[in-house]
Structures are given as C-alpha cells and as structure tokens.
XYZ file of N, CA and C in Angstrom:
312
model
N 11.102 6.562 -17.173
C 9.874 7.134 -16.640
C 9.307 6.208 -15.580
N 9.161 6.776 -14.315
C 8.653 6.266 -13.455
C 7.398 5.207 -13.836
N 6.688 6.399 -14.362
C 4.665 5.630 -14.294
C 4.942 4.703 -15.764
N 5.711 4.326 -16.466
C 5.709 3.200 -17.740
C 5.827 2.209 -17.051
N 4.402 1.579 -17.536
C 3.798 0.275 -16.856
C 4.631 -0.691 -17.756
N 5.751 -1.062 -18.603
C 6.462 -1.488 -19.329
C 7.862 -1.426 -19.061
N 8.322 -0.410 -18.528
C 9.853 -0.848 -17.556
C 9.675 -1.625 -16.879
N 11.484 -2.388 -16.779
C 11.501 -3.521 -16.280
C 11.770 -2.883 -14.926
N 11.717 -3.932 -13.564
C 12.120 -3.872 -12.312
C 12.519 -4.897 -11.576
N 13.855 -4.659 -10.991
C 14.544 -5.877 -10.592
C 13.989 -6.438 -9.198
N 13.724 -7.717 -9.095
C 12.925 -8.053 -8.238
C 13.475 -8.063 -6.998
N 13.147 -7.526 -5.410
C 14.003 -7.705 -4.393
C 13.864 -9.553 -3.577
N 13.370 -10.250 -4.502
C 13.679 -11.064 -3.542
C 14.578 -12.564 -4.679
N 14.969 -12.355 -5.938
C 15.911 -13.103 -7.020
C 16.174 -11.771 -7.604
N 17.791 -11.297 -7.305
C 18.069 -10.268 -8.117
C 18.415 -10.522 -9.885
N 18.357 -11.958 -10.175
C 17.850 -11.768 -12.174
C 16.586 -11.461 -12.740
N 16.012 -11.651 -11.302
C 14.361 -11.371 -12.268
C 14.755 -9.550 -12.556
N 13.466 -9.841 -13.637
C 13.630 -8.102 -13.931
C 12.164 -8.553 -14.629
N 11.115 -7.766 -14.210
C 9.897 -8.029 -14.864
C 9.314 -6.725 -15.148
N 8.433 -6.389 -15.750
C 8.033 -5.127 -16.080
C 6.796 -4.910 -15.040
N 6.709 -3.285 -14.975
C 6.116 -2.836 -13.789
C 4.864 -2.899 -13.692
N 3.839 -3.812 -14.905
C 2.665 -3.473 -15.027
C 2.547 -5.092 -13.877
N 3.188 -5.702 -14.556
C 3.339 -7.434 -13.745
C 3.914 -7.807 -12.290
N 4.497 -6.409 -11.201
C 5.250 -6.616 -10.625
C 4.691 -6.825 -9.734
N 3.227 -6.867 -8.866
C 2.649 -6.915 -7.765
C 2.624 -8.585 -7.556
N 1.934 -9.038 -9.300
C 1.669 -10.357 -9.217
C 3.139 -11.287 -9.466
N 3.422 -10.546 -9.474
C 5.486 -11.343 -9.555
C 5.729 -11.475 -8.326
N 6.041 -10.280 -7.053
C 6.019 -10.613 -6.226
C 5.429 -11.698 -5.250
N 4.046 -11.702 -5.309
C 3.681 -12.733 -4.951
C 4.138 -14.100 -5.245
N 4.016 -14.360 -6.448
C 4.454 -15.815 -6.191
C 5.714 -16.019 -5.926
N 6.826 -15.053 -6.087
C 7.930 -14.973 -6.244
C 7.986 -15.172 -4.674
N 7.715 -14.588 -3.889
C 7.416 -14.704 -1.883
C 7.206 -16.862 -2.118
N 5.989 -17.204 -2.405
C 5.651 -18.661 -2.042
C 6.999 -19.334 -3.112
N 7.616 -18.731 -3.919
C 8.402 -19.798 -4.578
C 9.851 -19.994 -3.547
N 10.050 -18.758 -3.013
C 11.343 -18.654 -2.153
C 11.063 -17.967 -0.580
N 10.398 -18.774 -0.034
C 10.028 -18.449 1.360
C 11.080 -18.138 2.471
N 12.134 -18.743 2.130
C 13.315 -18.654 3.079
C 13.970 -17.295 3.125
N 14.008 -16.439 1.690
C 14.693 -15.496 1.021
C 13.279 -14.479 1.765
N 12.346 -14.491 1.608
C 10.751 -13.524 1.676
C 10.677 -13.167 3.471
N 11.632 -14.423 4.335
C 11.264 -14.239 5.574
C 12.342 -13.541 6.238
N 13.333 -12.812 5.234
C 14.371 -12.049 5.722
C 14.490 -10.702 5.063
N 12.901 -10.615 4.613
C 12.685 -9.267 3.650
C 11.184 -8.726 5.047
N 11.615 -7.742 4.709
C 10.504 -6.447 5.159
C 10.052 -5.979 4.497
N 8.456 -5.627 4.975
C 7.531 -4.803 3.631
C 7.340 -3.431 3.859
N 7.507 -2.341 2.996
C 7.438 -1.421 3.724
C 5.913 -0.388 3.953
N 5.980 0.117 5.162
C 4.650 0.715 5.125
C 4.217 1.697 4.337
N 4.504 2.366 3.946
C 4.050 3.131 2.618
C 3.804 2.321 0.950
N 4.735 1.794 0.684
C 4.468 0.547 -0.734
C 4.456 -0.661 -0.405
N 3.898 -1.419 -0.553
C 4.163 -2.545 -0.725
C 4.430 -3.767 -1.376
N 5.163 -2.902 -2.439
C 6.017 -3.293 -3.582
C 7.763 -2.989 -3.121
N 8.192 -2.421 -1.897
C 9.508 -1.954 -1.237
C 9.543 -3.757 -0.141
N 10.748 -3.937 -1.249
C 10.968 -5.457 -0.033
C 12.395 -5.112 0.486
N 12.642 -4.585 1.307
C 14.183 -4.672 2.141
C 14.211 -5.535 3.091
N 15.690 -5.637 3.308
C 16.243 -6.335 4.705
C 15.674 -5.800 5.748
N 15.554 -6.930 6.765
C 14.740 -6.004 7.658
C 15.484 -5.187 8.689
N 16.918 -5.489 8.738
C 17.621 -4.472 9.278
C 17.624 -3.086 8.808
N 17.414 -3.047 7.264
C 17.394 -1.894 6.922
C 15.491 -1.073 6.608
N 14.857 -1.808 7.199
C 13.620 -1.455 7.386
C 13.547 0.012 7.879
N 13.992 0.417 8.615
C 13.519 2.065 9.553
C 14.974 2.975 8.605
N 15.699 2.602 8.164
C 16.393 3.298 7.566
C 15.425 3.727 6.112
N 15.118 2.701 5.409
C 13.945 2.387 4.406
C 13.575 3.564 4.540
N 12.151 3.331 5.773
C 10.675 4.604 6.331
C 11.560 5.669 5.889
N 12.565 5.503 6.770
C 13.177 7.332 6.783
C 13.206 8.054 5.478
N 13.793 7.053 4.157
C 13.718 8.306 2.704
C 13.037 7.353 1.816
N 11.990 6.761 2.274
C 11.173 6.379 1.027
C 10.082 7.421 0.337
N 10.059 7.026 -0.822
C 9.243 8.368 -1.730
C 8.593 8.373 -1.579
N 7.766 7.260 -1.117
C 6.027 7.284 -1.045
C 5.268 7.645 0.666
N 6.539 7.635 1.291
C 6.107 8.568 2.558
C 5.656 9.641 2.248
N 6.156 10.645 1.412
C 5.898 11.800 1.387
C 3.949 12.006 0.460
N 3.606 10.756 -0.146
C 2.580 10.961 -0.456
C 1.635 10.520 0.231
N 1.773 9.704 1.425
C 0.556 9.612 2.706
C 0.701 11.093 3.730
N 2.256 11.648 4.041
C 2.362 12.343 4.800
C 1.276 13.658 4.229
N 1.297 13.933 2.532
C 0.464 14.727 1.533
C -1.071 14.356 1.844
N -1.393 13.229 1.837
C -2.719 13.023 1.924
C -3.342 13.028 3.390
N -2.581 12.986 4.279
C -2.888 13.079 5.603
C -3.027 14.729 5.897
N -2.012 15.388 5.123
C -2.314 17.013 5.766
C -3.219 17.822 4.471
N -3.690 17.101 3.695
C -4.877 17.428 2.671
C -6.142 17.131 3.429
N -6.322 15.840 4.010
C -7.854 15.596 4.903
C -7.364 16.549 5.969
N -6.244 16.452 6.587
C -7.027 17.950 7.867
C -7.218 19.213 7.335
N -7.428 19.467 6.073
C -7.386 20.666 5.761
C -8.869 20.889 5.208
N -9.657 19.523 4.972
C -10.963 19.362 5.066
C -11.946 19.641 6.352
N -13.092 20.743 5.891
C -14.190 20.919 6.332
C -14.960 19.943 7.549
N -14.782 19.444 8.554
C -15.319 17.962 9.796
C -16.535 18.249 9.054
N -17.044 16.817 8.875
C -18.208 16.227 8.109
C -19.142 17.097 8.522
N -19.874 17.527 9.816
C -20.777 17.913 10.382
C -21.226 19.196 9.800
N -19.966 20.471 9.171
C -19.825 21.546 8.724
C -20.566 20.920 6.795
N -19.990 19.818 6.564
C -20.520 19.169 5.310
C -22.018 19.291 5.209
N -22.572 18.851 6.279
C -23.771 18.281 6.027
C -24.770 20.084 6.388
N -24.198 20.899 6.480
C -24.819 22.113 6.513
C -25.769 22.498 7.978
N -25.358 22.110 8.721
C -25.915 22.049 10.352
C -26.768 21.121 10.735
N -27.181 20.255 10.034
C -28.055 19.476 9.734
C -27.522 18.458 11.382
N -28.792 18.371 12.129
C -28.775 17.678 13.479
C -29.285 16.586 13.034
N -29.658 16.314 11.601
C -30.515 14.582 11.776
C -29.507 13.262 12.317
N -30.405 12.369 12.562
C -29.641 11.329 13.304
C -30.530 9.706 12.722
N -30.206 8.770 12.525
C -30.922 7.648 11.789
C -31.660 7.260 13.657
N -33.013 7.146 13.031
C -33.670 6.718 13.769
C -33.429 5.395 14.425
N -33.565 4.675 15.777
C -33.042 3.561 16.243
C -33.245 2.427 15.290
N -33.189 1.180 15.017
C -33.589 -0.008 15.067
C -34.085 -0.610 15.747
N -35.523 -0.962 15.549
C -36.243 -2.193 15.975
C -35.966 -3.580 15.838
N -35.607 -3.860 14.616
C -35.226 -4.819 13.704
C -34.589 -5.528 14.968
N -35.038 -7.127 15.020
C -34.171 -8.087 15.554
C -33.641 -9.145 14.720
N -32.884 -9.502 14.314
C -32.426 -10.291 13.433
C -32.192 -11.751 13.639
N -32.717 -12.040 15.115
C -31.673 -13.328 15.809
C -33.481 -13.728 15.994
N -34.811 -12.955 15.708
C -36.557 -13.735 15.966
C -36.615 -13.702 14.821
C-alpha cells in the first residue's frame, strides 16, 4: 500500500538503506549532508521531492512521474474556479490607502 506510513523505502542516495515511509523526508536529509558527493549527482524532482534521480535521467523522470499528474489535477481544478471578484459577489470595495509611515 502506497499511503502505509510503515513500508520500507529504499533510499536513492545508499541503496541498503531501506527506512520506512513515515521517516523518509527526515532520512533524506541527513542522508544528502552525510554523502554530499553521491547528493550532487542526484536531481530533485519537481513534482516530489522525495524523487532523487540521476540527473541525466531528470526530464525522462518529469515525463512519467505520478505526482505530475496530481499538480497537472490541481492546476485544471483552480481554473475551473469562479475569479475571486465573481467570489466576493460584485462587491467594488477596495482597502482604503495608508497613511501610516513606519520609517517617523
């Protein structure tokens, strides 16, 4: 099962680690400052950033990673939202200027 915060996951940057998924953000990290040499030939990917590949294989990565498909989801869910202005019910108010000087 994907979401069991208790499966293990093999770490991409020492392939013996295998730590469980509730621990894996904070694994990574130190796991990056313990082996810096290994971390500076890994790519992070833009959708997770728990996806450490080679960075040659970085744009191959983008192309079928799973979690693209859930920004590409949340990006065509907000345009399918109401523009704020329609929110606020025609409502023309506007916050009155500032006087306020902060620097006297």
């Amino acid at each position: 099962d994907v979401l069991d915060p208790e499966r293990l996951i093999q770490c991409p940057l020492v392939k013996h680690h295998r730590i469980r998924a509730r621990r894996f953000p904070y694994h990574l990290v130190k796991c990056r400052e313990s082996n810096p040499e290994i971390a500076k030939k890994l790519a992070t990917c833009p959708f997770n950033a728990r996806h450490l590949v080679p960075q040659a294989d970085l744009s191959d990565h983008i192309m079928k990673c799973n979690d693209k498909a859930f920004m590409e989801q949340d990006v065509v869910s907000r345009s399918c939202e109401p523009p704020q202005e329609q929110l606020n019910n025609g409502s023309t108010w506007q916050a009155p200027p500032c006087d306020e000087d902060w620097e006297t």
